Amino acid sequence: MAGELYRKPIMFAIVATVVILVGTIVTMFYPMFTEGMHPKLDNLKPYTALQLAGKDIYMREGCNNCHTQTVRPLKTEVMRYGEYSKAGEFAYDRPFLWGSKRTGPDLARIGGKYPDAWHYQHFENPQAFFAQSNMPKYGWLKDRKLDPAVSESHMKVNGFPYTAEDIGGLAAKSELDALVAYMQVIGTAVAKKVAPAAAAAAEERNPLEGDERAHERGEVVYKQYCDACHGDDGKGGIGPSLTDTTWLNKEGDIGDGRIYEIIANGTPNGMPPYANQLDKDKIWSLVSYIRHEQHKNK
Amino acid sequence: MHDYQYDHQTVKGFIVSSIFWGVVGIVVGLWISIQMWKPELNIPPYFTFGRMRVVHTNGLAIGLGIGAIFGISYYIVMRLARRPLLFPKLARFHLYLFNAAVALAALSLFAGMNQTLEYAELEWPLDIGVVILWVMFAVNVFGTIIKRKEEQMYISLWYIIATVIAVAILYIVNNLAVPAGMTKSYPVFAGVNSANVQWWYGHNAVGFIFTTPILAMFYYFLPKSTGLPIYSHRLSIVAFWSLVFAYLWTGAHHLVYTPLPDWIQTLAIVFTLFLIAPSWGSVVNGYYTVGSDWSKMQTNYLTKFFIMGITFYGLQTVQGPTQAIRVVSQLIHYTDWVPGHVHMGTMGWVTMTTAASIYHIIPKIYNTEIYSIKVANTHFWLVLIGQLMFSITMWITGIQQGALWKATNADGSLKYTFMEGLAKNYPFWQLRTVAGVIFTVGMLFFIYNIYMTIRKGRALAASQA
Ligand code: HEM
Ligand code: HEM
């Protein structure tokens, strides 16, 4: 009887189909009809027309070949990138863009991490920020205009709400604008967690005070992490000057402890937190460096 | 012999086409491998890494892989059915349409028309083309098998039938999308669900394109070229059904630690571990077949291709399940380890076995001998060295990456920035390019050998006419 099967191609094909369908049904088809597969966070919003256009460009350029968009619930990964990814964050992603290779860093929490200006300059020339980066330059996207009619049809297919102004406004935007808008929305449905090391923050005074070499060590760290935004010698750029008398947009000095905190935890206006990348000594050496540069400027 | 001539031309057409697309895919592979350590080689808009990587994967999976599978499956089906193809003209049209589709696929991917589903990147008009190609293939395969002149269906036919069915289901489901213009669509599946469907597809694309049809070749050409019968028929039966059953449960091992519900991940990991058994069923069958006379390794130049190929399949199918385990996945997922894994399979198993099958077929079609066994041996050693060097460098750098990402200082802060980790890959990525060049030179020896054999065969045919 069993031997018959290997003489009857049609019967064989039917049996093979059934065998193939068992796992297919249990692991792929059945879950589709369970709630667990369609979660949505309460404050997750559909993409705007500009953001969706940016996401389409992300897909067209194959950014997913180097960047993932999912933070695993592993301690060091959460420290590096931020809160781990929640199932309900991706309800509007058709398809999902989690990726499978990190030639570049994960982007699941890139939204709001840097100011827009950072992204524009980084896309223009990634190597200016990180000399050893292997990311291609994407400045050419700024010379390509969006097509509002195309965007509108894409919004319709996705069923996202939009107004005539939203669509009309796209005519003045470039593909680079769209891509930056998309960067800024990724992962923002989940509140930013205060970095775990923040609790360990500030003594009021810099413990390295009196250490003559501290500012030199700080300079090395500064060149690696900070000067892309705050300019050479803290003169300012994308981020504000660190050598003038204004702090956090207000005239007047703030204490060393507060500077430490800003470096460690970041600010809501686009300064990223560094507590997980720099240990205490490095952050204090940065404070020393900043004070040193300020002093030179007086 | 005469009825076969027309069909053999079609088989040869597929083989030559697949070699052509293979060259394109490999050149793109070399290019992207250099881009990874020399970003100046990105030339926007068409020639950036993000666009070219999918040309590489599709070019080789569809152009080289499926092209060879079409041609070689036709050859195997005819032999095992003891008759020419049922619809020879359809097969010829299939060949033309295949080449047109691959050419358009490559152009569309360079142009950035990309669904962003791994191994299902092609946009919907091309998806329809792929489905039509597949139906044409299915019609001829089933038709010819049904009208066969040999009562028993040999093992290779089982694998070919399973391939035809599984790929059809996988491809259609994962590509379901709503068009938004001619060159853009949005899948019907979203978020977590879309991830689950995609990797059900993705892993089984590996299973039913890079595994089952290649096993069909292995089971047919190993006994043919060595003259040794397959060791155990019963083992073949058990291995076949358990492989075809288990594969479909395992896709979520690509999504370990993602927001996909845990039960699907765990189920996938368990079935993945089980998958070692049916995979090794075929490995053991292969070893014991040649085991009845190991001298074939020396006396028959093709034996070592098949034995090396099945060895890499064996290693691949131990490494794969290992990668699925959570503690291992934690370390190597997202790193260069995975391309190391992938290329052991694609270079060491798929390309090795396919090349050996072609070495068998081309002389048979022309009723002659291979042009040069020496050239074939040079080909063998070069691709072997290139592939080992590729995989080993990527495994080392992958583990290093994973470890650097996890390293912390005494106070609990991260020890390395992402950039510091990236910079450490560069020497390995450079070595990988060298490995790729060695592999490519090996493939050039192969192509030269096939070209010369065809020339020889043509001259012979002309002299007989
Ligand atoms: C000279 C030979 C080759 C070179 C230099 C090469 C290079 C590369 C590179 C650089 C990548 C991207 C890795 C990354 O993103 O980190 C890649 C991916 C890939 N290649 Fe190749 N490759 C070669 C041959 C092949 C062959 C012969 C095949 C198939 C028959 C193949 C199939 C693939 C696949 C499926 C991927 C995707 C892997 C993944 O998603 O993890 N490659 N290759
Ligand atoms: C029993 C057999 C196998 C199992 C269980 C297996 C398992 C796996 C796993 C777990 C991954 C994901 C690794 C990660 O990202 O963490 C993977 C990736 C991959 N494997 Fe295998 N593997 C097997 C055999 C093969 C074979 C024979 C080939 C090809 C000839 C192959 C080609 C690939 C490819 C192309 C990927 C990359 C997918 C991507 O990320 O784009 N595997 N495999």
PDB file of N, CA, C and O in Angstrom, chain A residues 140-181:
ATOM      1  N   TRP A 140      22.138  63.352  -2.431  1.00  0.00           N
ATOM      2  CA  TRP A 140      21.469  63.499  -3.729  1.00  0.00           C
ATOM      3  C   TRP A 140      19.943  63.461  -3.612  1.00  0.00           C
ATOM      4  O   TRP A 140      19.242  63.916  -4.503  1.00  0.00           O
ATOM      5  N   LEU A 141      19.445  62.950  -2.497  1.00  0.00           N
ATOM      6  CA  LEU A 141      17.983  62.900  -2.335  1.00  0.00           C
ATOM      7  C   LEU A 141      17.380  64.292  -2.230  1.00  0.00           C
ATOM      8  O   LEU A 141      16.194  64.478  -2.479  1.00  0.00           O
ATOM      9  N   LYS A 142      18.186  65.292  -1.858  1.00  0.00           N
ATOM     10  CA  LYS A 142      17.596  66.617  -1.683  1.00  0.00           C
ATOM     11  C   LYS A 142      17.287  67.276  -3.028  1.00  0.00           C
ATOM     12  O   LYS A 142      16.513  68.215  -3.085  1.00  0.00           O
ATOM     13  N   ASP A 143      17.868  66.762  -4.109  1.00  0.00           N
ATOM     14  CA  ASP A 143      17.566  67.314  -5.425  1.00  0.00           C
ATOM     15  C   ASP A 143      16.357  66.651  -6.065  1.00  0.00           C
ATOM     16  O   ASP A 143      16.002  66.962  -7.196  1.00  0.00           O
ATOM     17  N   ARG A 144      15.749  65.725  -5.374  1.00  0.00           N
ATOM     18  CA  ARG A 144      14.592  65.036  -5.970  1.00  0.00           C
ATOM     19  C   ARG A 144      13.324  65.439  -5.233  1.00  0.00           C
ATOM     20  O   ARG A 144      13.227  65.273  -4.029  1.00  0.00           O
ATOM     21  N   LYS A 145      12.389  65.954  -5.987  1.00  0.00           N
ATOM     22  CA  LYS A 145      11.141  66.449  -5.394  1.00  0.00           C
ATOM     23  C   LYS A 145      10.151  65.300  -5.193  1.00  0.00           C
ATOM     24  O   LYS A 145      10.158  64.322  -5.918  1.00  0.00           O
ATOM     25  N   LEU A 146       9.275  65.471  -4.217  1.00  0.00           N
ATOM     26  CA  LEU A 146       8.202  64.495  -4.026  1.00  0.00           C
ATOM     27  C   LEU A 146       7.087  64.764  -5.035  1.00  0.00           C
ATOM     28  O   LEU A 146       6.920  65.892  -5.489  1.00  0.00           O
ATOM     29  N   ASP A 147       6.340  63.719  -5.341  1.00  0.00           N
ATOM     30  CA  ASP A 147       5.199  63.871  -6.233  1.00  0.00           C
ATOM     31  C   ASP A 147       3.919  63.712  -5.416  1.00  0.00           C
ATOM     32  O   ASP A 147       3.582  62.607  -4.979  1.00  0.00           O
ATOM     33  N   PRO A 148       3.185  64.836  -5.173  1.00  0.00           N
ATOM     34  CA  PRO A 148       2.013  64.763  -4.293  1.00  0.00           C
ATOM     35  C   PRO A 148       0.980  63.740  -4.756  1.00  0.00           C
ATOM     36  O   PRO A 148       0.372  63.057  -3.927  1.00  0.00           O
ATOM     37  N   ALA A 149       0.786  63.613  -6.086  1.00  0.00           N
ATOM     38  CA  ALA A 149      -0.238  62.682  -6.578  1.00  0.00           C
ATOM     39  C   ALA A 149       0.118  61.247  -6.188  1.00  0.00           C
ATOM     40  O   ALA A 149      -0.726  60.465  -5.739  1.00  0.00           O
ATOM     41  N   VAL A 150       1.387  60.912  -6.336  1.00  0.00           N
ATOM     42  CA  VAL A 150       1.840  59.568  -5.972  1.00  0.00           C
ATOM     43  C   VAL A 150       1.651  59.344  -4.477  1.00  0.00           C
ATOM     44  O   VAL A 150       1.123  58.321  -4.033  1.00  0.00           O
ATOM     45  N   SER A 151       2.044  60.331  -3.688  1.00  0.00           N
ATOM     46  CA  SER A 151       1.906  60.203  -2.242  1.00  0.00           C
ATOM     47  C   SER A 151       0.458  60.006  -1.846  1.00  0.00           C
ATOM     48  O   SER A 151       0.148  59.203  -0.979  1.00  0.00           O
ATOM     49  N   GLU A 152      -0.421  60.738  -2.505  1.00  0.00           N
ATOM     50  CA  GLU A 152      -1.830  60.613  -2.162  1.00  0.00           C
ATOM     51  C   GLU A 152      -2.321  59.193  -2.424  1.00  0.00           C
ATOM     52  O   GLU A 152      -3.014  58.597  -1.593  1.00  0.00           O
ATOM     53  N   SER A 153      -1.923  58.629  -3.546  1.00  0.00           N
ATOM     54  CA  SER A 153      -2.385  57.266  -3.839  1.00  0.00           C
ATOM     55  C   SER A 153      -1.806  56.276  -2.822  1.00  0.00           C
ATOM     56  O   SER A 153      -2.478  55.332  -2.415  1.00  0.00           O
ATOM     57  N   HIS A 154      -0.586  56.535  -2.361  1.00  0.00           N
ATOM     58  CA  HIS A 154      -0.002  55.648  -1.353  1.00  0.00           C
ATOM     59  C   HIS A 154      -0.745  55.764  -0.018  1.00  0.00           C
ATOM     60  O   HIS A 154      -0.957  54.765   0.670  1.00  0.00           O
ATOM     61  N   MET A 155      -1.137  56.987   0.341  1.00  0.00           N
ATOM     62  CA  MET A 155      -1.898  57.188   1.580  1.00  0.00           C
ATOM     63  C   MET A 155      -3.222  56.450   1.503  1.00  0.00           C
ATOM     64  O   MET A 155      -3.672  55.822   2.463  1.00  0.00           O
ATOM     65  N   LYS A 156      -3.836  56.507   0.332  1.00  0.00           N
ATOM     66  CA  LYS A 156      -5.132  55.845   0.144  1.00  0.00           C
ATOM     67  C   LYS A 156      -5.018  54.343   0.320  1.00  0.00           C
ATOM     68  O   LYS A 156      -5.830  53.734   1.017  1.00  0.00           O
ATOM     69  N   VAL A 157      -4.019  53.760  -0.323  1.00  0.00           N
ATOM     70  CA  VAL A 157      -3.879  52.301  -0.234  1.00  0.00           C
ATOM     71  C   VAL A 157      -3.668  51.875   1.215  1.00  0.00           C
ATOM     72  O   VAL A 157      -4.178  50.849   1.657  1.00  0.00           O
ATOM     73  N   ASN A 158      -2.933  52.681   1.963  1.00  0.00           N
ATOM     74  CA  ASN A 158      -2.691  52.343   3.361  1.00  0.00           C
ATOM     75  C   ASN A 158      -3.874  52.695   4.263  1.00  0.00           C
ATOM     76  O   ASN A 158      -3.895  52.317   5.430  1.00  0.00           O
ATOM     77  N   GLY A 159      -4.798  53.495   3.736  1.00  0.00           N
ATOM     78  CA  GLY A 159      -5.937  53.911   4.534  1.00  0.00           C
ATOM     79  C   GLY A 159      -5.572  54.895   5.642  1.00  0.00           C
ATOM     80  O   GLY A 159      -6.227  54.953   6.682  1.00  0.00           O
ATOM     81  N   PHE A 160      -4.512  55.682   5.418  1.00  0.00           N
ATOM     82  CA  PHE A 160      -4.121  56.678   6.422  1.00  0.00           C
ATOM     83  C   PHE A 160      -4.870  57.986   6.167  1.00  0.00           C
ATOM     84  O   PHE A 160      -5.051  58.382   5.014  1.00  0.00           O
ATOM     85  N   PRO A 161      -5.302  58.676   7.242  1.00  0.00           N
ATOM     86  CA  PRO A 161      -6.024  59.942   7.047  1.00  0.00           C
ATOM     87  C   PRO A 161      -5.075  61.058   6.590  1.00  0.00           C
ATOM     88  O   PRO A 161      -3.911  61.075   6.976  1.00  0.00           O
ATOM     89  N   TYR A 162      -5.595  61.960   5.759  1.00  0.00           N
ATOM     90  CA  TYR A 162      -4.791  63.116   5.315  1.00  0.00           C
ATOM     91  C   TYR A 162      -5.724  64.225   4.869  1.00  0.00           C
ATOM     92  O   TYR A 162      -6.891  63.981   4.598  1.00  0.00           O
ATOM     93  N   THR A 163      -5.179  65.443   4.794  1.00  0.00           N
ATOM     94  CA  THR A 163      -5.958  66.572   4.294  1.00  0.00           C
ATOM     95  C   THR A 163      -5.345  67.044   2.982  1.00  0.00           C
ATOM     96  O   THR A 163      -4.213  66.662   2.655  1.00  0.00           O
ATOM     97  N   ALA A 164      -6.106  67.876   2.265  1.00  0.00           N
ATOM     98  CA  ALA A 164      -5.595  68.406   0.994  1.00  0.00           C
ATOM     99  C   ALA A 164      -4.315  69.202   1.216  1.00  0.00           C
ATOM    100  O   ALA A 164      -3.393  69.165   0.409  1.00  0.00           O
ATOM    101  N   GLU A 165      -4.256  69.921   2.365  1.00  0.00           N
ATOM    102  CA  GLU A 165      -3.034  70.705   2.632  1.00  0.00           C
ATOM    103  C   GLU A 165      -1.819  69.793   2.813  1.00  0.00           C
ATOM    104  O   GLU A 165      -0.736  70.079   2.324  1.00  0.00           O
ATOM    105  N   ASP A 166      -2.030  68.679   3.546  1.00  0.00           N
ATOM    106  CA  ASP A 166      -0.912  67.741   3.744  1.00  0.00           C
ATOM    107  C   ASP A 166      -0.303  67.376   2.401  1.00  0.00           C
ATOM    108  O   ASP A 166       0.906  67.397   2.213  1.00  0.00           O
ATOM    109  N   ILE A 167      -1.199  67.029   1.468  1.00  0.00           N
ATOM    110  CA  ILE A 167      -0.723  66.562   0.168  1.00  0.00           C
ATOM    111  C   ILE A 167      -0.125  67.721  -0.614  1.00  0.00           C
ATOM    112  O   ILE A 167       0.971  67.615  -1.177  1.00  0.00           O
ATOM    113  N   GLY A 168      -0.826  68.867  -0.623  1.00  0.00           N
ATOM    114  CA  GLY A 168      -0.330  70.031  -1.346  1.00  0.00           C
ATOM    115  C   GLY A 168       1.050  70.445  -0.850  1.00  0.00           C
ATOM    116  O   GLY A 168       1.927  70.783  -1.640  1.00  0.00           O
ATOM    117  N   GLY A 169       1.244  70.361   0.457  1.00  0.00           N
ATOM    118  CA  GLY A 169       2.511  70.775   1.041  1.00  0.00           C
ATOM    119  C   GLY A 169       3.705  69.962   0.565  1.00  0.00           C
ATOM    120  O   GLY A 169       4.846  70.409   0.649  1.00  0.00           O
ATOM    121  N   LEU A 170       3.442  68.766   0.045  1.00  0.00           N
ATOM    122  CA  LEU A 170       4.550  67.902  -0.358  1.00  0.00           C
ATOM    123  C   LEU A 170       5.309  68.436  -1.561  1.00  0.00           C
ATOM    124  O   LEU A 170       6.486  68.148  -1.740  1.00  0.00           O
ATOM    125  N   ALA A 171       4.598  69.233  -2.388  1.00  0.00           N
ATOM    126  CA  ALA A 171       5.228  69.691  -3.629  1.00  0.00           C
ATOM    127  C   ALA A 171       6.522  70.441  -3.353  1.00  0.00           C
ATOM    128  O   ALA A 171       7.456  70.405  -4.143  1.00  0.00           O
ATOM    129  N   ALA A 172       6.572  71.124  -2.209  1.00  0.00           N
ATOM    130  CA  ALA A 172       7.761  71.922  -1.903  1.00  0.00           C
ATOM    131  C   ALA A 172       8.846  71.094  -1.208  1.00  0.00           C
ATOM    132  O   ALA A 172       9.920  71.606  -0.914  1.00  0.00           O
ATOM    133  N   LYS A 173       8.565  69.820  -0.946  1.00  0.00           N
ATOM    134  CA  LYS A 173       9.502  69.019  -0.149  1.00  0.00           C
ATOM    135  C   LYS A 173      10.363  68.129  -1.038  1.00  0.00           C
ATOM    136  O   LYS A 173       9.934  67.656  -2.090  1.00  0.00           O
ATOM    137  N   SER A 174      11.562  67.847  -0.544  1.00  0.00           N
ATOM    138  CA  SER A 174      12.446  66.941  -1.270  1.00  0.00           C
ATOM    139  C   SER A 174      12.352  65.546  -0.651  1.00  0.00           C
ATOM    140  O   SER A 174      11.787  65.364   0.430  1.00  0.00           O
ATOM    141  N   GLU A 175      12.925  64.581  -1.343  1.00  0.00           N
ATOM    142  CA  GLU A 175      12.963  63.220  -0.794  1.00  0.00           C
ATOM    143  C   GLU A 175      13.747  63.181   0.507  1.00  0.00           C
ATOM    144  O   GLU A 175      13.444  62.397   1.402  1.00  0.00           O
ATOM    145  N   LEU A 176      14.742  64.047   0.608  1.00  0.00           N
ATOM    146  CA  LEU A 176      15.522  64.061   1.840  1.00  0.00           C
ATOM    147  C   LEU A 176      14.677  64.557   3.021  1.00  0.00           C
ATOM    148  O   LEU A 176      14.752  64.003   4.124  1.00  0.00           O
ATOM    149  N   ASP A 177      13.841  65.578   2.762  1.00  0.00           N
ATOM    150  CA  ASP A 177      12.933  66.051   3.822  1.00  0.00           C
ATOM    151  C   ASP A 177      12.072  64.899   4.315  1.00  0.00           C
ATOM    152  O   ASP A 177      11.843  64.734   5.520  1.00  0.00           O
ATOM    153  N   ALA A 178      11.554  64.129   3.361  1.00  0.00           N
ATOM    154  CA  ALA A 178      10.659  63.028   3.722  1.00  0.00           C
ATOM    155  C   ALA A 178      11.404  61.982   4.558  1.00  0.00           C
ATOM    156  O   ALA A 178      10.902  61.497   5.580  1.00  0.00           O
ATOM    157  N   LEU A 179      12.626  61.660   4.126  1.00  0.00           N
ATOM    158  CA  LEU A 179      13.388  60.643   4.838  1.00  0.00           C
ATOM    159  C   LEU A 179      13.684  61.089   6.274  1.00  0.00           C
ATOM    160  O   LEU A 179      13.574  60.299   7.218  1.00  0.00           O
ATOM    161  N   VAL A 180      14.019  62.375   6.438  1.00  0.00           N
ATOM    162  CA  VAL A 180      14.294  62.887   7.787  1.00  0.00           C
ATOM    163  C   VAL A 180      13.015  62.839   8.634  1.00  0.00           C
ATOM    164  O   VAL A 180      13.040  62.424   9.793  1.00  0.00           O
ATOM    165  N   ALA A 181      11.885  63.208   8.017  1.00  0.00           N
ATOM    166  CA  ALA A 181      10.617  63.160   8.766  1.00  0.00           C
ATOM    167  C   ALA A 181      10.337  61.725   9.217  1.00  0.00           C
ATOM    168  O   ALA A 181       9.854  61.491  10.328  1.00  0.00           O
TER     169      ALA A 181
END
